[in-house]
Amino acid sequence: MHIVVCIKQVPDSAQIRVHPVTNTIMRQGVPTIINPYDLFALEEAMRLRDKFGGEVTVLTMGPPSAEDSLRKALTYGADRAVLLTDRFFAGSDTLATSFALATAITKIGETYGVPDLVFTGKQTIDGDTAQVGPGIAKRLGLIQVTYVAKVADFDPAARTITLERRAEGGTQVLKSKLPCLVAMLEATNEIRRGSMENALRAARAEVVKWSAKDAGVQDMSKCGLKGSPTIVKRVFAPSARAEKAKFIEAPEGGNLADALIAEVFARQPNLEADLTALARGF
Amino acid sequence: MIDEKFDAIVVGAGMAGNAAAYTMAKRGLKVLQLERGEYSGSKNVQGAILYADMMEKIIPDFREDAPLERHLIEQRFWMMTDNSHTGLQYRSDEFNEESPNRYTIIRAQFDKWFSSKVREAGALVVCETTVTELVQDAYGKVIGVKTDRGGGQIHADVVVLAEGVTGLLGTRAGLRKIPKPTEVALAVKEMHFLPQEVIEQRFNLKGNEGVVIEAAGTISKGMTGMGFIYTNRECISVGLGCLVSDFQSTGVSPYQLLEKFKSHPSVAPLLEGSEVKEYAAHLIPEGGYKAIPQLYGDGWVVVGDAAQLNNAIHREGSNLAMTSGRIAAEAVFQVKSRKDPMTAQNLSLYKKMLDDSFIMKDLKKYKDMPKLLHIQSQNFFLTYPQLVNKAMENYLRVDGTPKKEKQKLTMKSFVSARSWAGLFGDAFRLARAWR
Ligand SMILES: Cc1cc2nc3c(=O)[nH]c(=O)nc-3n(C[C@H](O)[C@H](O)[C@H](O)COP(=O)(O)OP(=O)(O)OC[C@H]3O[C@@H](n4cnc5c(N)ncnc54)[C@H](O)[C@@H]3O)c2cc1C
Ligand SMILES: Cc1cc2nc3c(=O)[nH]c(=O)nc-3n(C[C@H](O)[C@H](O)[C@H](O)COP(=O)(O)OP(=O)(O)OC[C@H]3O[C@@H](n4cnc5c(N)ncnc54)[C@H](O)[C@@H]3O)c2cc1C
């Protein structure tokens, strides 16, 4: 079995700041991480591989520095890493990104075996569109299942996969034929800690680097800025909502903690009753 | 267990570990370097001044692509009271030389660069991996390490311990003792961001010129410690450290001291309007020569802060770290090329080479200094700064008191604070420790 997992290197959103004067997002110097959703996808893919055999290839499109993310994925236990990097890809929107990735997946199929499954994250934490997974599926003519929280079952003989898909009001259990594309939600799994062998292998591994041409792109006008009809007019930070905080001072001769608790209880009468009951219980 | 065996495993990717791994890999040894941080530099705290001479001995053309902030053209020493300072300032255009001697750096960036050179030299660098234990054979010889990753032990002929000041691995394996609270300082540091032009204007700099301020006095509330202010390109590092034993006995917290230092009338204007982006704390080995543990044994050597190699008087640490790393690597290489085993006896070559270097000579020179400053901390960090600043004020204030009277007053203030015997004693002890 061959599984391709698409991962994206994103800025650690916990550490992004907005420039106080220009109101633009400051990306410079912000540490990068693997998009968190993609880690759930990678773990789920590796679990399938561990159980049923085969290989996991991780794929990313990004600047040369995205190699760090791929090496990390190898440390977790992926078998192979492909970096799609070319200045022609710069400025890609979701249409151009899914075009480039779909082309590369086709090439990966030709080079290392046609994938039975393609995993993506539901969305990224920087672009946030959730369009790339579906875009790839459409271009490759794959069945797509989005919002997946768990792989429930896999039948290699019948070539089917059963997935739990979170939907409004409940969970759908869906069975799909292979090949298909799965876009993972935050899942029930947790990315494993790679073994020492994997860490050594990852430190040594050659990451496969493909330019647009290497990946088999023929129509360059579908790549990068040229191939991107989306135009970003402005990025800005919404103004902070002004909900006035209440300033509580210790009453004359009293105690600040008591005053604070009295204020909380005044707003949440149930809380007082619950806590009192709880305290009696002890 | 991992089948593969390495010539050397280096624990830690700070200055010492990188120097050792680089030097051994360059010489063709098969080297594995393990670092617990996300990348080399992610865990490292320093002021930070880089001493070019020692770096050149490892990577001669480092200036070409290493991330350097500013080269230093000026040094200020401040003796501080709560609202004044008496300073000594040295600035020279000679320092604007083609290959400057000292630079400010940001370790997170510098170490990352250094680590890329280690990789290029051919060492295998694995980060996010903590070495949890040294593996010893029945005779106590170190034969490898265990990590927090699954998959068991990795073996090597020699393990280079470059794990920094706390040295937990060495301690756990019984190779050394935990440093005493009197032998380590706790330093806290903040990075204050300001536009480049503002820094250059406030410190009277142009281009990549930089300034260092080192300060001692009442800022440490009588404890043995010092403050520092270093200019980087777009930020200023401000920090302060005191002996852990002093923090213990006074109960003062480091951040309180730092706040006080930052709000000092001599410091505050330099930082005004800055944005703090980073707060860090780290230990510094300050026990000097007498605190240096056993440096080698069967299958292991220890380098850098882990070996307590730090010259607190001159605030040098990283250069001793990288030099000890390089020397250890050279010793290992010599033993290896003679096809000799990595026994304690053969590795004693490292200690011998270290004794011949500036490291041991400098540390030996100041061997009595740490104790003197510690025992007399009240005098050196409270009394004298106050007396000196008072003397300066007396000297400068024009108020009709005859000059002779003023000198007498100044002299009297010294004697009544410390007595003649105390003054001579201090001068004598200081001179002897400095000799
Ligand atoms: C408002 C806005 C402005 C933007 N401006 C710019 C710009 O100026 N310049 C610019 O270059 N980009 C820009 N982008 C980014 C670009 O449009 C997207 O990052 C890119 O097309 C992927 O979309 P996404 O991040 O929303 O991914 P999603 O569709 O949310 O991602 C879903 C999944 O697809 C996979 N995936 C997505 N991207 C990659 C990838 N590169 N490699 C491998 N797998 C991937 C991952 O598995 C991911 O979990 C902008 C995006 C937005 C929303
Ligand atoms: C505030 C401050 C200012 C300073 N200013 C200066 C200065 O201006 N000039 C100067 O020369 N020196 C200065 N020093 C001293 C200097 O920082 C140190 O001497 C130097 O960093 C020592 O290098 P090292 O490689 O021995 O240790 P470190 O740089 O501490 O590196 C040790 C490395 O080992 C890793 N490690 C530890 N344990 C393990 C483990 N079990 N497994 C894997 N990895 C592990 C750590 O993550 C770390 O990366 C300063 C120090 C401080 C704290």
Short mmCIF file of C-alpha atoms in Angstrom, two decimals, chain B residues 18 76 99 125 202 210 235 238 272 314 346 367 399:
data_model
loop_
_atom_site.label_atom_id
_atom_site.label_comp_id
_atom_site.label_asym_id
_atom_site.label_seq_id
_atom_site.Cartn_x
_atom_site.Cartn_y
_atom_site.Cartn_z
CA ASN B 18 29.36 22.30 18.21
CA ARG B 76 32.00 50.78 29.80
CA SER B 99 38.73 41.52 11.34
CA VAL B 125 23.02 15.98 14.15
CA ARG B 202 21.61 56.46 22.14
CA GLY B 210 28.56 48.14 19.24
CA CYS B 235 17.76 45.12 20.20
CA VAL B 238 19.92 43.67 29.47
CA GLU B 272 12.99 53.90 26.89
CA HIS B 314 36.31 38.54 32.47
CA ASN B 346 44.98 8.06 26.77
CA LYS B 367 41.69 30.85 41.46
CA ASP B 399 29.82 74.37 47.26
#
